[in-house]
PDB file of N, CA and C in Angstrom:
ATOM      1  N   MET X 416       0.687  -1.274   0.271  1.00  0.00           N
ATOM      2  CA  MET X 416      -0.171   0.093  -0.108  1.00  0.00           C
ATOM      3  C   MET X 416       0.926   1.265   0.346  1.00  0.00           C
ATOM      4  N   PRO X 417       0.448   1.975  -0.702  1.00  0.00           N
ATOM      5  CA  PRO X 417       1.195   3.652  -0.804  1.00  0.00           C
ATOM      6  C   PRO X 417       1.481   3.829   0.722  1.00  0.00           C
ATOM      7  N   GLU X 418       2.282   5.401   0.813  1.00  0.00           N
ATOM      8  CA  GLU X 418       2.813   5.796   2.112  1.00  0.00           C
ATOM      9  C   GLU X 418       1.642   6.589   2.374  1.00  0.00           C
ATOM     10  N   GLY X 419       1.272   6.842   3.563  1.00  0.00           N
ATOM     11  CA  GLY X 419       0.131   7.721   3.808  1.00  0.00           C
ATOM     12  C   GLY X 419      -1.178   7.480   3.713  1.00  0.00           C
ATOM     13  N   PRO X 420      -2.214   8.183   4.066  1.00  0.00           N
ATOM     14  CA  PRO X 420      -3.653   7.805   3.948  1.00  0.00           C
ATOM     15  C   PRO X 420      -4.228   8.353   2.385  1.00  0.00           C
ATOM     16  N   ILE X 421      -4.934   7.221   1.797  1.00  0.00           N
ATOM     17  CA  ILE X 421      -5.973   7.279   0.737  1.00  0.00           C
ATOM     18  C   ILE X 421      -7.091   7.535   0.853  1.00  0.00           C
ATOM     19  N   GLU X 422      -7.509   8.655   0.125  1.00  0.00           N
ATOM     20  CA  GLU X 422      -8.739   9.346  -0.192  1.00  0.00           C
ATOM     21  C   GLU X 422      -9.718   7.985  -0.509  1.00  0.00           C
ATOM     22  N   PHE X 423     -10.938   7.337  -0.052  1.00  0.00           N
ATOM     23  CA  PHE X 423     -11.596   6.464  -0.905  1.00  0.00           C
ATOM     24  C   PHE X 423     -12.828   7.057  -1.160  1.00  0.00           C
ATOM     25  N   ALA X 424     -13.483   8.253  -0.549  1.00  0.00           N
ATOM     26  CA  ALA X 424     -15.004   8.450  -0.511  1.00  0.00           C
ATOM     27  C   ALA X 424     -14.513  10.169   0.107  1.00  0.00           C
ATOM     28  N   ALA X 425     -15.909  10.786  -0.579  1.00  0.00           N
ATOM     29  CA  ALA X 425     -15.927  12.391  -0.031  1.00  0.00           C
ATOM     30  C   ALA X 425     -17.517  12.469  -0.234  1.00  0.00           C
ATOM     31  N   SER X 426     -18.116  13.346   0.622  1.00  0.00           N
ATOM     32  CA  SER X 426     -19.585  13.369   0.469  1.00  0.00           C
ATOM     33  C   SER X 426     -19.713  15.164  -0.252  1.00  0.00           C
ATOM     34  N   SER X 427     -20.576  15.435  -0.777  1.00  0.00           N
ATOM     35  CA  SER X 427     -20.838  17.020  -1.204  1.00  0.00           C
ATOM     36  C   SER X 427     -20.921  18.084  -0.212  1.00  0.00           C
ATOM     37  N   ASN X 428     -20.977  17.605   1.290  1.00  0.00           N
ATOM     38  CA  ASN X 428     -20.920  18.335   2.649  1.00  0.00           C
ATOM     39  C   ASN X 428     -19.770  18.430   3.023  1.00  0.00           C
ATOM     40  N   GLY X 429     -18.441  17.867   2.240  1.00  0.00           N
ATOM     41  CA  GLY X 429     -17.064  18.211   2.428  1.00  0.00           C
ATOM     42  C   GLY X 429     -16.764  16.878   3.569  1.00  0.00           C
ATOM     43  N   ASP X 430     -17.170  15.991   3.816  1.00  0.00           N
ATOM     44  CA  ASP X 430     -16.829  15.149   4.758  1.00  0.00           C
ATOM     45  C   ASP X 430     -15.878  14.169   3.741  1.00  0.00           C
ATOM     46  N   LYS X 431     -14.309  13.675   4.563  1.00  0.00           N
ATOM     47  CA  LYS X 431     -14.089  12.712   3.350  1.00  0.00           C
ATOM     48  C   LYS X 431     -13.482  11.845   4.536  1.00  0.00           C
ATOM     49  N   TRP X 432     -13.223  10.232   3.844  1.00  0.00           N
ATOM     50  CA  TRP X 432     -13.018   9.305   4.229  1.00  0.00           C
ATOM     51  C   TRP X 432     -11.676   8.511   3.547  1.00  0.00           C
ATOM     52  N   PHE X 433     -10.678   7.959   4.762  1.00  0.00           N
ATOM     53  CA  PHE X 433      -9.388   7.636   4.155  1.00  0.00           C
ATOM     54  C   PHE X 433      -8.926   6.416   4.416  1.00  0.00           C
ATOM     55  N   LEU X 434      -8.437   5.191   3.904  1.00  0.00           N
ATOM     56  CA  LEU X 434      -7.590   4.297   4.737  1.00  0.00           C
ATOM     57  C   LEU X 434      -6.374   4.425   4.592  1.00  0.00           C
ATOM     58  N   GLU X 435      -5.882   4.078   5.662  1.00  0.00           N
ATOM     59  CA  GLU X 435      -4.288   4.040   6.257  1.00  0.00           C
ATOM     60  C   GLU X 435      -4.431   2.656   6.879  1.00  0.00           C
ATOM     61  N   HIS X 436      -2.897   2.601   6.659  1.00  0.00           N
ATOM     62  CA  HIS X 436      -2.119   1.316   7.136  1.00  0.00           C
ATOM     63  C   HIS X 436      -1.197   1.739   8.491  1.00  0.00           C
ATOM     64  N   ASP X 437      -1.812   1.263   9.552  1.00  0.00           N
ATOM     65  CA  ASP X 437      -1.398   1.590  10.689  1.00  0.00           C
ATOM     66  C   ASP X 437      -0.137   0.525  11.062  1.00  0.00           C
ATOM     67  N   GLY X 438       0.933   0.875  10.833  1.00  0.00           N
ATOM     68  CA  GLY X 438       2.192   0.024  10.799  1.00  0.00           C
ATOM     69  C   GLY X 438       2.602  -0.196  12.439  1.00  0.00           C
ATOM     70  N   ALA X 439       1.812   0.200  13.287  1.00  0.00           N
ATOM     71  CA  ALA X 439       2.501  -0.259  14.433  1.00  0.00           C
ATOM     72  C   ALA X 439       1.621  -1.177  14.683  1.00  0.00           C
ATOM     73  N   ALA X 440       0.510  -1.219  14.587  1.00  0.00           N
ATOM     74  CA  ALA X 440      -0.552  -2.170  14.932  1.00  0.00           C
ATOM     75  C   ALA X 440      -0.980  -3.261  13.637  1.00  0.00           C
ATOM     76  N   GLY X 441      -0.184  -2.955  12.359  1.00  0.00           N
ATOM     77  CA  GLY X 441      -0.148  -3.821  11.654  1.00  0.00           C
ATOM     78  C   GLY X 441      -1.191  -4.098  10.877  1.00  0.00           C
ATOM     79  N   GLU X 442      -2.462  -3.313  10.849  1.00  0.00           N
ATOM     80  CA  GLU X 442      -3.439  -3.336  10.219  1.00  0.00           C
ATOM     81  C   GLU X 442      -3.870  -1.865   9.061  1.00  0.00           C
ATOM     82  N   HIS X 443      -5.050  -2.210   8.273  1.00  0.00           N
ATOM     83  CA  HIS X 443      -5.460  -0.815   7.850  1.00  0.00           C
ATOM     84  C   HIS X 443      -6.540  -0.291   8.668  1.00  0.00           C
ATOM     85  N   ILE X 444      -6.677   0.890   8.517  1.00  0.00           N
ATOM     86  CA  ILE X 444      -7.660   1.810   9.680  1.00  0.00           C
ATOM     87  C   ILE X 444      -8.331   2.510   8.581  1.00  0.00           C
ATOM     88  N   VAL X 445      -9.691   2.837   9.094  1.00  0.00           N
ATOM     89  CA  VAL X 445     -10.430   4.062   8.506  1.00  0.00           C
ATOM     90  C   VAL X 445     -10.454   5.470   9.118  1.00  0.00           C
ATOM     91  N   ILE X 446     -10.446   6.616   8.448  1.00  0.00           N
ATOM     92  CA  ILE X 446     -10.204   7.641   9.276  1.00  0.00           C
ATOM     93  C   ILE X 446     -11.376   8.421   8.484  1.00  0.00           C
ATOM     94  N   HIS X 447     -12.157   9.064   9.072  1.00  0.00           N
ATOM     95  CA  HIS X 447     -13.285  10.065   8.492  1.00  0.00           C
ATOM     96  C   HIS X 447     -12.779  11.793   9.439  1.00  0.00           C
ATOM     97  N   ARG X 448     -12.881  12.505   8.176  1.00  0.00           N
ATOM     98  CA  ARG X 448     -12.629  13.455   8.598  1.00  0.00           C
ATOM     99  C   ARG X 448     -14.024  14.486   8.225  1.00  0.00           C
ATOM    100  N   ALA X 449     -14.630  14.931   9.262  1.00  0.00           N
ATOM    101  CA  ALA X 449     -15.660  15.847   9.253  1.00  0.00           C
ATOM    102  C   ALA X 449     -15.352  17.013   8.426  1.00  0.00           C
ATOM    103  N   ASN X 450     -16.378  17.726   7.781  1.00  0.00           N
ATOM    104  CA  ASN X 450     -16.288  19.139   7.252  1.00  0.00           C
ATOM    105  C   ASN X 450     -16.039  19.904   8.231  1.00  0.00           C
ATOM    106  N   ILE X 451     -15.536  21.364   7.645  1.00  0.00           N
ATOM    107  CA  ILE X 451     -15.556  22.030   8.352  1.00  0.00           C
ATOM    108  C   ILE X 451     -16.427  22.819   9.453  1.00  0.00           C
ATOM    109  N   ALA X 452     -17.424  23.158   8.602  1.00  0.00           N
ATOM    110  CA  ALA X 452     -18.781  23.313   9.444  1.00  0.00           C
ATOM    111  C   ALA X 452     -19.255  22.374  10.659  1.00  0.00           C
ATOM    112  N   SER X 453     -18.740  21.026  10.666  1.00  0.00           N
ATOM    113  CA  SER X 453     -19.281  20.217  11.912  1.00  0.00           C
ATOM    114  C   SER X 453     -18.035  20.095  12.478  1.00  0.00           C
ATOM    115  N   GLY X 454     -16.949  21.172  12.322  1.00  0.00           N
ATOM    116  CA  GLY X 454     -15.666  20.971  13.486  1.00  0.00           C
ATOM    117  C   GLY X 454     -14.542  20.336  13.195  1.00  0.00           C
ATOM    118  N   GLY X 455     -14.543  19.614  11.782  1.00  0.00           N
ATOM    119  CA  GLY X 455     -13.264  19.292  11.180  1.00  0.00           C
ATOM    120  C   GLY X 455     -12.719  18.187  11.924  1.00  0.00           C
ATOM    121  N   THR X 456     -13.519  17.500  13.021  1.00  0.00           N
ATOM    122  CA  THR X 456     -12.932  16.474  13.246  1.00  0.00           C
ATOM    123  C   THR X 456     -12.211  15.266  12.942  1.00  0.00           C
ATOM    124  N   GLU X 457     -11.510  14.193  13.575  1.00  0.00           N
ATOM    125  CA  GLU X 457     -11.135  13.098  13.003  1.00  0.00           C
ATOM    126  C   GLU X 457     -11.540  11.877  13.703  1.00  0.00           C
ATOM    127  N   THR X 458     -11.876  10.789  12.793  1.00  0.00           N
ATOM    128  CA  THR X 458     -12.310   9.846  13.978  1.00  0.00           C
ATOM    129  C   THR X 458     -11.763   8.901  12.900  1.00  0.00           C
ATOM    130  N   ARG X 459     -10.693   7.777  14.026  1.00  0.00           N
ATOM    131  CA  ARG X 459     -10.593   6.721  13.556  1.00  0.00           C
ATOM    132  C   ARG X 459     -11.155   5.207  14.000  1.00  0.00           C
ATOM    133  N   TRP X 460     -11.505   4.428  12.914  1.00  0.00           N
ATOM    134  CA  TRP X 460     -12.491   3.124  12.797  1.00  0.00           C
ATOM    135  C   TRP X 460     -11.157   1.696  12.577  1.00  0.00           C
ATOM    136  N   SER X 461     -11.425   0.798  13.395  1.00  0.00           N
ATOM    137  CA  SER X 461     -10.950  -0.118  12.350  1.00  0.00           C
ATOM    138  C   SER X 461     -12.002  -0.225  11.460  1.00  0.00           C
ATOM    139  N   ILE X 462     -11.703  -1.609  10.452  1.00  0.00           N
ATOM    140  CA  ILE X 462     -12.491  -1.575   9.428  1.00  0.00           C
ATOM    141  C   ILE X 462     -13.749  -2.107   9.666  1.00  0.00           C
ATOM    142  N   SER X 463     -13.575  -3.330  10.445  1.00  0.00           N
ATOM    143  CA  SER X 463     -14.755  -4.274  10.705  1.00  0.00           C
ATOM    144  C   SER X 463     -15.901  -3.553  11.569  1.00  0.00           C
ATOM    145  N   SER X 464     -15.377  -2.291  12.641  1.00  0.00           N
ATOM    146  CA  SER X 464     -16.192  -1.724  12.942  1.00  0.00           C
ATOM    147  C   SER X 464     -16.899  -0.437  12.125  1.00  0.00           C
ATOM    148  N   PHE X 465     -16.196   0.259  11.298  1.00  0.00           N
ATOM    149  CA  PHE X 465     -16.753   1.175  10.215  1.00  0.00           C
ATOM    150  C   PHE X 465     -17.786   0.297   9.463  1.00  0.00           C
ATOM    151  N   LEU X 466     -17.346  -0.740   8.817  1.00  0.00           N
ATOM    152  CA  LEU X 466     -18.440  -1.603   8.043  1.00  0.00           C
ATOM    153  C   LEU X 466     -19.730  -1.733   9.206  1.00  0.00           C
ATOM    154  N   GLU X 467     -19.404  -2.172   9.840  1.00  0.00           N
ATOM    155  CA  GLU X 467     -20.700  -2.491  10.943  1.00  0.00           C
ATOM    156  C   GLU X 467     -21.818  -1.399  10.875  1.00  0.00           C
ATOM    157  N   VAL X 468     -20.755  -0.092  11.147  1.00  0.00           N
ATOM    158  CA  VAL X 468     -21.827   1.436  11.224  1.00  0.00           C
ATOM    159  C   VAL X 468     -22.387   1.838   9.473  1.00  0.00           C
ATOM    160  N   ALA X 469     -21.275   1.599   8.844  1.00  0.00           N
ATOM    161  CA  ALA X 469     -21.268   2.430   7.172  1.00  0.00           C
ATOM    162  C   ALA X 469     -21.488   1.477   6.629  1.00  0.00           C
ATOM    163  N   GLY X 470     -21.606  -0.068   6.510  1.00  0.00           N
ATOM    164  CA  GLY X 470     -21.256  -0.844   5.386  1.00  0.00           C
ATOM    165  C   GLY X 470     -22.353  -0.665   4.418  1.00  0.00           C
ATOM    166  N   ASP X 471     -23.353  -0.532   4.642  1.00  0.00           N
ATOM    167  CA  ASP X 471     -24.531  -0.165   3.770  1.00  0.00           C
ATOM    168  C   ASP X 471     -24.653   1.133   3.075  1.00  0.00           C
ATOM    169  N   HIS X 472     -23.894   2.155   3.795  1.00  0.00           N
ATOM    170  CA  HIS X 472     -23.690   3.158   2.912  1.00  0.00           C
ATOM    171  C   HIS X 472     -22.704   3.713   1.923  1.00  0.00           C
ATOM    172  N   PRO X 473     -23.002   4.825   1.051  1.00  0.00           N
ATOM    173  CA  PRO X 473     -21.997   4.712  -0.216  1.00  0.00           C
ATOM    174  C   PRO X 473     -20.355   4.672   0.145  1.00  0.00           C
ATOM    175  N   GLN X 474     -20.011   5.262   1.514  1.00  0.00           N
ATOM    176  CA  GLN X 474     -18.743   5.267   2.081  1.00  0.00           C
ATOM    177  C   GLN X 474     -18.558   3.768   2.279  1.00  0.00           C
ATOM    178  N   GLY X 475     -19.159   2.879   3.175  1.00  0.00           N
ATOM    179  CA  GLY X 475     -18.844   1.321   3.091  1.00  0.00           C
ATOM    180  C   GLY X 475     -18.410   0.941   1.698  1.00  0.00           C
ATOM    181  N   GLN X 476     -19.473   1.130   0.999  1.00  0.00           N
ATOM    182  CA  GLN X 476     -19.352   0.673  -0.604  1.00  0.00           C
ATOM    183  C   GLN X 476     -18.027   0.820  -1.069  1.00  0.00           C
ATOM    184  N   ALA X 477     -17.594   2.149  -0.805  1.00  0.00           N
ATOM    185  CA  ALA X 477     -16.505   2.731  -1.553  1.00  0.00           C
ATOM    186  C   ALA X 477     -15.268   1.979  -0.587  1.00  0.00           C
ATOM    187  N   LEU X 478     -15.329   1.642   0.662  1.00  0.00           N
ATOM    188  CA  LEU X 478     -14.011   1.240   1.085  1.00  0.00           C
ATOM    189  C   LEU X 478     -14.398  -0.094   0.965  1.00  0.00           C
ATOM    190  N   ARG X 479     -15.220  -0.844   0.711  1.00  0.00           N
ATOM    191  CA  ARG X 479     -14.980  -2.360  -0.240  1.00  0.00           C
ATOM    192  C   ARG X 479     -14.209  -2.433  -1.007  1.00  0.00           C
ATOM    193  N   GLU X 480     -14.476  -1.475  -2.508  1.00  0.00           N
ATOM    194  CA  GLU X 480     -13.993  -1.614  -3.310  1.00  0.00           C
ATOM    195  C   GLU X 480     -12.411  -1.148  -3.346  1.00  0.00           C
ATOM    196  N   ALA X 481     -12.225   0.084  -2.234  1.00  0.00           N
ATOM    197  CA  ALA X 481     -11.203   0.475  -2.071  1.00  0.00           C
ATOM    198  C   ALA X 481      -9.874  -0.694  -1.357  1.00  0.00           C
ATOM    199  N   LEU X 482     -10.748  -1.893  -0.759  1.00  0.00           N
ATOM    200  CA  LEU X 482     -10.330  -2.597  -0.065  1.00  0.00           C
ATOM    201  C   LEU X 482      -9.628  -3.833  -1.260  1.00  0.00           C
ATOM    202  N   ARG X 483     -10.529  -4.237  -2.160  1.00  0.00           N
ATOM    203  CA  ARG X 483     -10.296  -5.157  -3.156  1.00  0.00           C
ATOM    204  C   ARG X 483      -9.600  -4.603  -4.342  1.00  0.00           C
ATOM    205  N   ASP X 484      -8.884  -3.042  -4.561  1.00  0.00           N
ATOM    206  CA  ASP X 484      -7.962  -2.833  -5.052  1.00  0.00           C
ATOM    207  C   ASP X 484      -6.484  -3.091  -4.540  1.00  0.00           C
ATOM    208  N   ILE X 485      -6.514  -2.521  -3.219  1.00  0.00           N
ATOM    209  CA  ILE X 485      -5.365  -2.692  -2.516  1.00  0.00           C
ATOM    210  C   ILE X 485      -4.862  -3.989  -2.460  1.00  0.00           C
ATOM    211  N   ARG X 486      -6.156  -4.860  -2.219  1.00  0.00           N
ATOM    212  CA  ARG X 486      -5.518  -6.211  -2.551  1.00  0.00           C
ATOM    213  C   ARG X 486      -4.911  -6.768  -3.395  1.00  0.00           C
ATOM    214  N   PHE X 487      -5.757  -6.591  -4.883  1.00  0.00           N
ATOM    215  CA  PHE X 487      -5.416  -7.008  -5.929  1.00  0.00           C
ATOM    216  C   PHE X 487      -3.724  -6.171  -6.586  1.00  0.00           C
ATOM    217  N   LEU X 488      -3.663  -4.995  -5.816  1.00  0.00           N
ATOM    218  CA  LEU X 488      -2.211  -4.234  -5.901  1.00  0.00           C
ATOM    219  C   LEU X 488      -0.980  -5.165  -5.189  1.00  0.00           C
ATOM    220  N   GLU X 489      -1.457  -5.396  -3.956  1.00  0.00           N
ATOM    221  CA  GLU X 489      -0.555  -6.158  -3.236  1.00  0.00           C
ATOM    222  C   GLU X 489      -0.014  -7.201  -3.557  1.00  0.00           C
ATOM    223  N   GLY X 490      -0.969  -8.105  -4.431  1.00  0.00           N
ATOM    224  CA  GLY X 490      -1.008  -9.441  -5.042  1.00  0.00           C
ATOM    225  C   GLY X 490      -0.066  -9.466  -6.304  1.00  0.00           C
ATOM    226  N   GLU X 491       0.207  -8.223  -6.598  1.00  0.00           N
ATOM    227  CA  GLU X 491       0.923  -8.004  -7.928  1.00  0.00           C
ATOM    228  C   GLU X 491       2.433  -8.203  -7.842  1.00  0.00           C
ATOM    229  N   SER X 492       3.337  -8.817  -8.727  1.00  0.00           N
ATOM    230  CA  SER X 492       4.650  -8.531  -8.596  1.00  0.00           C
ATOM    231  C   SER X 492       5.044  -7.020  -8.718  1.00  0.00           C
ATOM    232  N   ARG X 493       5.953  -6.613  -7.782  1.00  0.00           N
ATOM    233  CA  ARG X 493       6.176  -5.435  -7.993  1.00  0.00           C
ATOM    234  C   ARG X 493       7.152  -5.113  -8.962  1.00  0.00           C
ATOM    235  N   SER X 494       7.991  -6.250  -9.574  1.00  0.00           N
ATOM    236  CA  SER X 494       8.967  -6.171 -10.421  1.00  0.00           C
ATOM    237  C   SER X 494       8.268  -6.144 -11.705  1.00  0.00           C
ATOM    238  N   GLU X 495       7.306  -6.301 -11.807  1.00  0.00           N
ATOM    239  CA  GLU X 495       6.697  -6.184 -12.924  1.00  0.00           C
ATOM    240  C   GLU X 495       6.624  -4.768 -13.788  1.00  0.00           C
ATOM    241  N   GLY X 496       6.800  -4.162 -13.251  1.00  0.00           N
ATOM    242  CA  GLY X 496       6.826  -2.452 -13.419  1.00  0.00           C
ATOM    243  C   GLY X 496       5.491  -1.968 -13.913  1.00  0.00           C
ATOM    244  N   SER X 497       4.344  -2.842 -13.809  1.00  0.00           N
ATOM    245  CA  SER X 497       3.099  -2.392 -14.411  1.00  0.00           C
ATOM    246  C   SER X 497       2.540  -0.873 -14.007  1.00  0.00           C
ATOM    247  N   LEU X 498       2.105   0.006 -14.627  1.00  0.00           N
ATOM    248  CA  LEU X 498       1.169   1.127 -13.980  1.00  0.00           C
ATOM    249  C   LEU X 498       0.008   1.048 -13.830  1.00  0.00           C
ATOM    250  N   VAL X 499      -0.577   0.997 -12.888  1.00  0.00           N
ATOM    251  CA  VAL X 499      -2.309   0.895 -12.763  1.00  0.00           C
ATOM    252  C   VAL X 499      -2.891   2.407 -12.646  1.00  0.00           C
ATOM    253  N   GLU X 500      -3.929   2.689 -13.646  1.00  0.00           N
ATOM    254  CA  GLU X 500      -4.406   3.808 -13.673  1.00  0.00           C
ATOM    255  C   GLU X 500      -5.051   4.006 -12.297  1.00  0.00           C
ATOM    256  N   PRO X 501      -4.947   5.297 -11.592  1.00  0.00           N
ATOM    257  CA  PRO X 501      -5.951   5.351 -10.373  1.00  0.00           C
ATOM    258  C   PRO X 501      -7.360   5.482 -10.480  1.00  0.00           C
ATOM    259  N   LYS X 502      -8.093   5.113  -9.791  1.00  0.00           N
ATOM    260  CA  LYS X 502      -9.516   5.353 -10.246  1.00  0.00           C
ATOM    261  C   LYS X 502     -10.066   6.440  -9.576  1.00  0.00           C
ATOM    262  N   PRO X 503     -11.350   6.900 -10.317  1.00  0.00           N
ATOM    263  CA  PRO X 503     -11.579   7.959  -9.825  1.00  0.00           C
ATOM    264  C   PRO X 503     -12.221   7.989  -8.405  1.00  0.00           C
ATOM    265  N   LEU X 504     -12.088   8.974  -7.634  1.00  0.00           N
ATOM    266  CA  LEU X 504     -12.865   9.130  -6.199  1.00  0.00           C
ATOM    267  C   LEU X 504     -14.643   8.866  -6.094  1.00  0.00           C
ATOM    268  N   SER X 505     -14.481   8.109  -5.171  1.00  0.00           N
ATOM    269  CA  SER X 505     -16.048   7.849  -5.179  1.00  0.00           C
ATOM    270  C   SER X 505     -16.545   8.768  -4.463  1.00  0.00           C
ATOM    271  N   SER X 506     -17.808   9.635  -4.928  1.00  0.00           N
ATOM    272  CA  SER X 506     -18.317  10.698  -4.225  1.00  0.00           C
ATOM    273  C   SER X 506     -19.794  10.498  -4.324  1.00  0.00           C
ATOM    274  N   PHE X 507     -20.513  11.055  -3.400  1.00  0.00           N
ATOM    275  CA  PHE X 507     -21.814  10.820  -3.014  1.00  0.00           C
ATOM    276  C   PHE X 507     -22.602  12.036  -2.362  1.00  0.00           C
ATOM    277  N   PRO X 508     -23.835  12.203  -3.005  1.00  0.00           N
ATOM    278  CA  PRO X 508     -24.517  13.452  -2.004  1.00  0.00           C
ATOM    279  C   PRO X 508     -24.435  13.485  -0.777  1.00  0.00           C
TER     280      PRO X 508
END
């Protein structure tokens, strides 16, 4: 997985969701950054907890797609040198 968080979803009100690898814990985590009007707070979730709460919402569906893409990329041989086109950011109203 690339260094730093990867934005996988954004709402029209400015909320954003990121997927990040927590090296210390050895797992991926979900970060939700609320929009400025809501205080701009950042919340961190385990993937399973996030999907329990938001699994049926657009951001939950976007997370599942991002995880599929990451698993695909991690399974590829890095020596092949193949470039992967970035997917458009999942956005919803």
